[in-house]
mmCIF file of the C-alpha atoms, coordinates in Angstrom:
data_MODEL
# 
_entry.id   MODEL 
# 
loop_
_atom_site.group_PDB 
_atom_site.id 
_atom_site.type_symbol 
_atom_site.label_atom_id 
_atom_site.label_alt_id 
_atom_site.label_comp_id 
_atom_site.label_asym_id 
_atom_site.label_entity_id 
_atom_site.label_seq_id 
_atom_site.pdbx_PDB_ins_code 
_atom_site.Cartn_x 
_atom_site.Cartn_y 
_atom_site.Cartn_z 
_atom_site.occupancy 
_atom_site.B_iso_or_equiv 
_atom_site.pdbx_formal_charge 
_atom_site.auth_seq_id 
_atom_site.auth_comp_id 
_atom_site.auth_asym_id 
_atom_site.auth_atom_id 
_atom_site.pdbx_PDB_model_num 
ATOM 1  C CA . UNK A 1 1  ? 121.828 127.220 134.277 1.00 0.00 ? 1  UNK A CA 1 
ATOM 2  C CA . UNK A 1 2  ? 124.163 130.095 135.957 1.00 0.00 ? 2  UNK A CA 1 
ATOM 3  C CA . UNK A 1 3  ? 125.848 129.031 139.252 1.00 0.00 ? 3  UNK A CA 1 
ATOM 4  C CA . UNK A 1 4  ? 123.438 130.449 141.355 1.00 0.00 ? 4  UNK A CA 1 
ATOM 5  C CA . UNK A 1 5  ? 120.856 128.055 140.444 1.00 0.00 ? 5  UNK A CA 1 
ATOM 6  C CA . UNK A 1 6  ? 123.208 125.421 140.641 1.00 0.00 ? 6  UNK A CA 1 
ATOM 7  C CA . UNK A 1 7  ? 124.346 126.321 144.363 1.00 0.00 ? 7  UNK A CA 1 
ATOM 8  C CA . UNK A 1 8  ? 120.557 126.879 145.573 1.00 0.00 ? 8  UNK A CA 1 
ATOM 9  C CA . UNK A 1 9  ? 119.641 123.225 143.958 1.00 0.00 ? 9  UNK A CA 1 
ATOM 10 C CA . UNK A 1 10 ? 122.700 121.600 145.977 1.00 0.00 ? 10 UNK A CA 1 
ATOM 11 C CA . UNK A 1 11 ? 121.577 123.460 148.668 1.00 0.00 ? 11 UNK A CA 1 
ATOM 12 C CA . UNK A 1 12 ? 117.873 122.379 148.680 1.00 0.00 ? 12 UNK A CA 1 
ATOM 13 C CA . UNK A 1 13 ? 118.804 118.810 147.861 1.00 0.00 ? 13 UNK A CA 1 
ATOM 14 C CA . UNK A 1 14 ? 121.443 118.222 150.916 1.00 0.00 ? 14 UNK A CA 1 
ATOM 15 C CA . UNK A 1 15 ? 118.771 120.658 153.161 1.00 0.00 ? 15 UNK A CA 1 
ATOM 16 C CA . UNK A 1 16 ? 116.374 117.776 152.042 1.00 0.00 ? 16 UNK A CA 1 
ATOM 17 C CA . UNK A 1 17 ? 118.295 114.740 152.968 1.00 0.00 ? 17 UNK A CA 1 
ATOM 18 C CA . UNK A 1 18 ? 119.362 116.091 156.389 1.00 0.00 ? 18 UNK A CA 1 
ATOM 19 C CA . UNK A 1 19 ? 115.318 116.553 157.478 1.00 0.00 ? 19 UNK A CA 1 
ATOM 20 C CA . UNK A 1 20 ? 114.918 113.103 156.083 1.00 0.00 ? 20 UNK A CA 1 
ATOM 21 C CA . UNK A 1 21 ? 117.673 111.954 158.498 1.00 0.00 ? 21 UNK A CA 1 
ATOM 22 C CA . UNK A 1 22 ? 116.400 113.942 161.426 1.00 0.00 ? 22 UNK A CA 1 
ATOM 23 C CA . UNK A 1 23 ? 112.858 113.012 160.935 1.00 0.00 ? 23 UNK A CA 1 
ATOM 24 C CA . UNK A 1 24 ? 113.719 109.144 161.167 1.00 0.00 ? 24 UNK A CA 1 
ATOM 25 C CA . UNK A 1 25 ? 115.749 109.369 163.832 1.00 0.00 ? 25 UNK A CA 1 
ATOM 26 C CA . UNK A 1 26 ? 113.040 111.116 165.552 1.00 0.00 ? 26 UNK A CA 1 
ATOM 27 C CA . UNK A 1 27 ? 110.664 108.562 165.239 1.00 0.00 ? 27 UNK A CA 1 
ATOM 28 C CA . UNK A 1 28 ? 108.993 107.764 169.126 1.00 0.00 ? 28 UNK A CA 1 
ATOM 29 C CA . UNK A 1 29 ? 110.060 104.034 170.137 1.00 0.00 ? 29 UNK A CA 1 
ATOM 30 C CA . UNK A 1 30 ? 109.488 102.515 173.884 1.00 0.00 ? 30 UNK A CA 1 
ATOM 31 C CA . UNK A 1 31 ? 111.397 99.454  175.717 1.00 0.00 ? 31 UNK A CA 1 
ATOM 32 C CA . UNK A 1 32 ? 109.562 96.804  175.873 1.00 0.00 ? 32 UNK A CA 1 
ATOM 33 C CA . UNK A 1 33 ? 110.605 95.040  179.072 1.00 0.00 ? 33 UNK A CA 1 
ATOM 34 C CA . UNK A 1 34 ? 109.344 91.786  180.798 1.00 0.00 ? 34 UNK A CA 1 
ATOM 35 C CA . UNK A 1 35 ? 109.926 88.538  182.286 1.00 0.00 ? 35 UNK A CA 1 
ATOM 36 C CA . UNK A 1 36 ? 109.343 84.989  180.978 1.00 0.00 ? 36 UNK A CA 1 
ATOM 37 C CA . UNK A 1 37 ? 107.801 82.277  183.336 1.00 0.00 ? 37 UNK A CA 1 
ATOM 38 C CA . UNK A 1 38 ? 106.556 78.807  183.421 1.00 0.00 ? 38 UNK A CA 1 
ATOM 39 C CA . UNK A 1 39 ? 102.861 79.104  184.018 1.00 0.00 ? 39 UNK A CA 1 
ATOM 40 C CA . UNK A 1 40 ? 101.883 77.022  186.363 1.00 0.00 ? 40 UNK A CA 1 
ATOM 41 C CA . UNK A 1 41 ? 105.069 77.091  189.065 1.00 0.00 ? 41 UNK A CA 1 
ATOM 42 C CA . UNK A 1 42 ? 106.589 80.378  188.260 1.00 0.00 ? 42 UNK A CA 1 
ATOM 43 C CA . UNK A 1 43 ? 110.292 79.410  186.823 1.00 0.00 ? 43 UNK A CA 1 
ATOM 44 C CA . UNK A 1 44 ? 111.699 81.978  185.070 1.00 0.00 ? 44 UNK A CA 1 
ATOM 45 C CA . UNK A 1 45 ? 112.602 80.438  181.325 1.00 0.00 ? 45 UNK A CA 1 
ATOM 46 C CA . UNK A 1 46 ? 116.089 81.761  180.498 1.00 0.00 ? 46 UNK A CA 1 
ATOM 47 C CA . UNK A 1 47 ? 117.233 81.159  176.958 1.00 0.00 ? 47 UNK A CA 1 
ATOM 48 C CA . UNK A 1 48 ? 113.434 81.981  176.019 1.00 0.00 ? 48 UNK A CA 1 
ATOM 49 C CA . UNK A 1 49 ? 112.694 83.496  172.643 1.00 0.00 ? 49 UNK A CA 1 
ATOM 50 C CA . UNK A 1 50 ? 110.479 86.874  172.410 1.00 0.00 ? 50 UNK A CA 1 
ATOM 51 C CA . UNK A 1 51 ? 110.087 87.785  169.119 1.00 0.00 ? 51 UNK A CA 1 
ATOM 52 C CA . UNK A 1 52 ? 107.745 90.634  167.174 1.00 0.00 ? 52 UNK A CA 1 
ATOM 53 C CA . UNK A 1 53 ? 106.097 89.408  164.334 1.00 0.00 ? 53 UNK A CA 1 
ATOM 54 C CA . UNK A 1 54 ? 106.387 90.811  160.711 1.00 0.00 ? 54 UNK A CA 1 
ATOM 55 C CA . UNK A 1 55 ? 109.765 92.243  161.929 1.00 0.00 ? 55 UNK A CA 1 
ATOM 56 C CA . UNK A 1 56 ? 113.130 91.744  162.955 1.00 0.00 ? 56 UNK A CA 1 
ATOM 57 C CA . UNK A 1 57 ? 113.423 92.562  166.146 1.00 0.00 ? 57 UNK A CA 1 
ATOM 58 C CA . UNK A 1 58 ? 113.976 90.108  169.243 1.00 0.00 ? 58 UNK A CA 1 
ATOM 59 C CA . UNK A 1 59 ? 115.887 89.071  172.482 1.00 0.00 ? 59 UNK A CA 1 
ATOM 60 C CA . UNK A 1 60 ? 116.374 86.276  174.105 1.00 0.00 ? 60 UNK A CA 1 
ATOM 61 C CA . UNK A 1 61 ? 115.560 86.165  178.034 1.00 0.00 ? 61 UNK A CA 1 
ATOM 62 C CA . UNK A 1 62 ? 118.260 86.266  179.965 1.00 0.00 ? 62 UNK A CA 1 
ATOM 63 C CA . UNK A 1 63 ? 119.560 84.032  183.199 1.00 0.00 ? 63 UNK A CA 1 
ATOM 64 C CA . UNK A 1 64 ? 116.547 85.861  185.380 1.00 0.00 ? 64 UNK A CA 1 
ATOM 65 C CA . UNK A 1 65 ? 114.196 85.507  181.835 1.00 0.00 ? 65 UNK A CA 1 
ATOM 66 C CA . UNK A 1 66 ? 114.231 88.954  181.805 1.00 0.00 ? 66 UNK A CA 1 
ATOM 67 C CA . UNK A 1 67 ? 113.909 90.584  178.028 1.00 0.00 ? 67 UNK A CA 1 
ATOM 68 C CA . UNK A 1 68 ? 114.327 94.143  176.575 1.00 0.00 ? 68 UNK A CA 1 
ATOM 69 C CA . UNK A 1 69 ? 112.972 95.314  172.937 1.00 0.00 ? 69 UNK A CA 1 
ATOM 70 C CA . UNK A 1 70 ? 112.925 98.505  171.533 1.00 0.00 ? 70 UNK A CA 1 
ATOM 71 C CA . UNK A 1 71 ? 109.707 99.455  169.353 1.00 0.00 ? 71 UNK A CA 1 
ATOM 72 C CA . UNK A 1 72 ? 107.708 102.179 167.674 1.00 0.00 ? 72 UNK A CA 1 
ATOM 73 C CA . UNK A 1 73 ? 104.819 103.209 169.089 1.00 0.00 ? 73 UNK A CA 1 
ATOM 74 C CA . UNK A 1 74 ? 101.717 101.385 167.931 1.00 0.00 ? 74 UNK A CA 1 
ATOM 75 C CA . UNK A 1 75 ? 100.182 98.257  168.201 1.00 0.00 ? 75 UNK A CA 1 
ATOM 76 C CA . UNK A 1 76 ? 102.682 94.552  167.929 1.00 0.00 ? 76 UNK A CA 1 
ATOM 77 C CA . UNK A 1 77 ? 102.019 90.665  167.890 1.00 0.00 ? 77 UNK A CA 1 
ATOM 78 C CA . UNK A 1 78 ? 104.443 89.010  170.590 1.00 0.00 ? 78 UNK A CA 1 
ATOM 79 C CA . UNK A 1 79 ? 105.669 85.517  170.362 1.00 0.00 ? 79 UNK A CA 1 
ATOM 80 C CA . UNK A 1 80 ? 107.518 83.844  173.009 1.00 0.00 ? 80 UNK A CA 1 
ATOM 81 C CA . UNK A 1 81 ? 108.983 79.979  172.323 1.00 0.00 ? 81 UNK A CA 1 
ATOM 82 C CA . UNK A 1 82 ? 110.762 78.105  174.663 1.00 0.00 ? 82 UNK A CA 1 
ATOM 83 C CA . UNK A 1 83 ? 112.405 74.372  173.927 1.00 0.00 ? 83 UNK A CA 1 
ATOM 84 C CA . UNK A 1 84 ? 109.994 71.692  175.025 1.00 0.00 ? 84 UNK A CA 1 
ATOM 85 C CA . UNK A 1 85 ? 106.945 74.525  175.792 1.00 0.00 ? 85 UNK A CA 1 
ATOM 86 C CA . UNK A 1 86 ? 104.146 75.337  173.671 1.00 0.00 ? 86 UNK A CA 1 
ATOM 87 C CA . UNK A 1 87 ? 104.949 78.402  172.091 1.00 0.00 ? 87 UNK A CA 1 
ATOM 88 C CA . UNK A 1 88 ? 102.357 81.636  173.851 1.00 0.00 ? 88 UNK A CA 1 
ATOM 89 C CA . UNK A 1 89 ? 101.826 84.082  171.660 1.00 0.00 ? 89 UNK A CA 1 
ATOM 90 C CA . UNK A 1 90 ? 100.570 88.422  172.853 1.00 0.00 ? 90 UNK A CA 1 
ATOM 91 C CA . UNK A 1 91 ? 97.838  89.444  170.406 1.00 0.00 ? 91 UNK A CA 1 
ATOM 92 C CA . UNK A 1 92 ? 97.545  93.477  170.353 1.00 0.00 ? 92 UNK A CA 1 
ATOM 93 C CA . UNK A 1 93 ? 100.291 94.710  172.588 1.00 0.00 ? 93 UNK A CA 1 
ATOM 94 C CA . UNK A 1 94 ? 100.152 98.458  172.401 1.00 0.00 ? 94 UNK A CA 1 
ATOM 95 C CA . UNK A 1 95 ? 103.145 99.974  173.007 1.00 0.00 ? 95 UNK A CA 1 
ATOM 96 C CA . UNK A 1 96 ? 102.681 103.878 174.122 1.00 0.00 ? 96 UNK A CA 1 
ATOM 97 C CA . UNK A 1 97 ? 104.917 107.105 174.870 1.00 0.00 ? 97 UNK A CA 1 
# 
């Protein structure tokens, strides 16, 4: 293999792995934004977990049980918990751009 074959295959295989990069760092994600309450008076729950299932991601409500996730577009499963509540879980949120 002369050098010129050698510098067009680095050159195809670093052009590769920068579209990989750019293409997943391109990928469309929303904030998902919302407020935790007891049901039946209104109380916001701070300390209240929100979590997406099958993944990682997650916040806990703040002091006004306010929450803020960032995630891909599509369709997610919500659970919320919160000490001493029964645990409400969002069936089919769909999260658009």
């Amino acid at each position: 293999m002369n050098r010129y074959h050698y510098c067009l295959i680095l050159f195809f295989s670093s052009l590769f792995f920068i579209l990989h990069d750019s293409l997943k760092a391109q990928q469309l994600t929303q904030q998902v934004r919302g407020v935790v309450k007891e049901s039946l008076s209104g109380e916001v729950l701070p300390g209240a977990l929100v979590r997406v299932a099958g993944s990682n991601e997650g916040a806990v409500t703040d002091q006004n049980g306010e929450y803020s996730i960032s995630l891909p577009l599509g369709y997610h499963r919500i659970d919320i918990s919160y000490l001493g509540y029964q645990s409400k879980v969002l069936v089919e949120i769909l999260v658009t751009a």
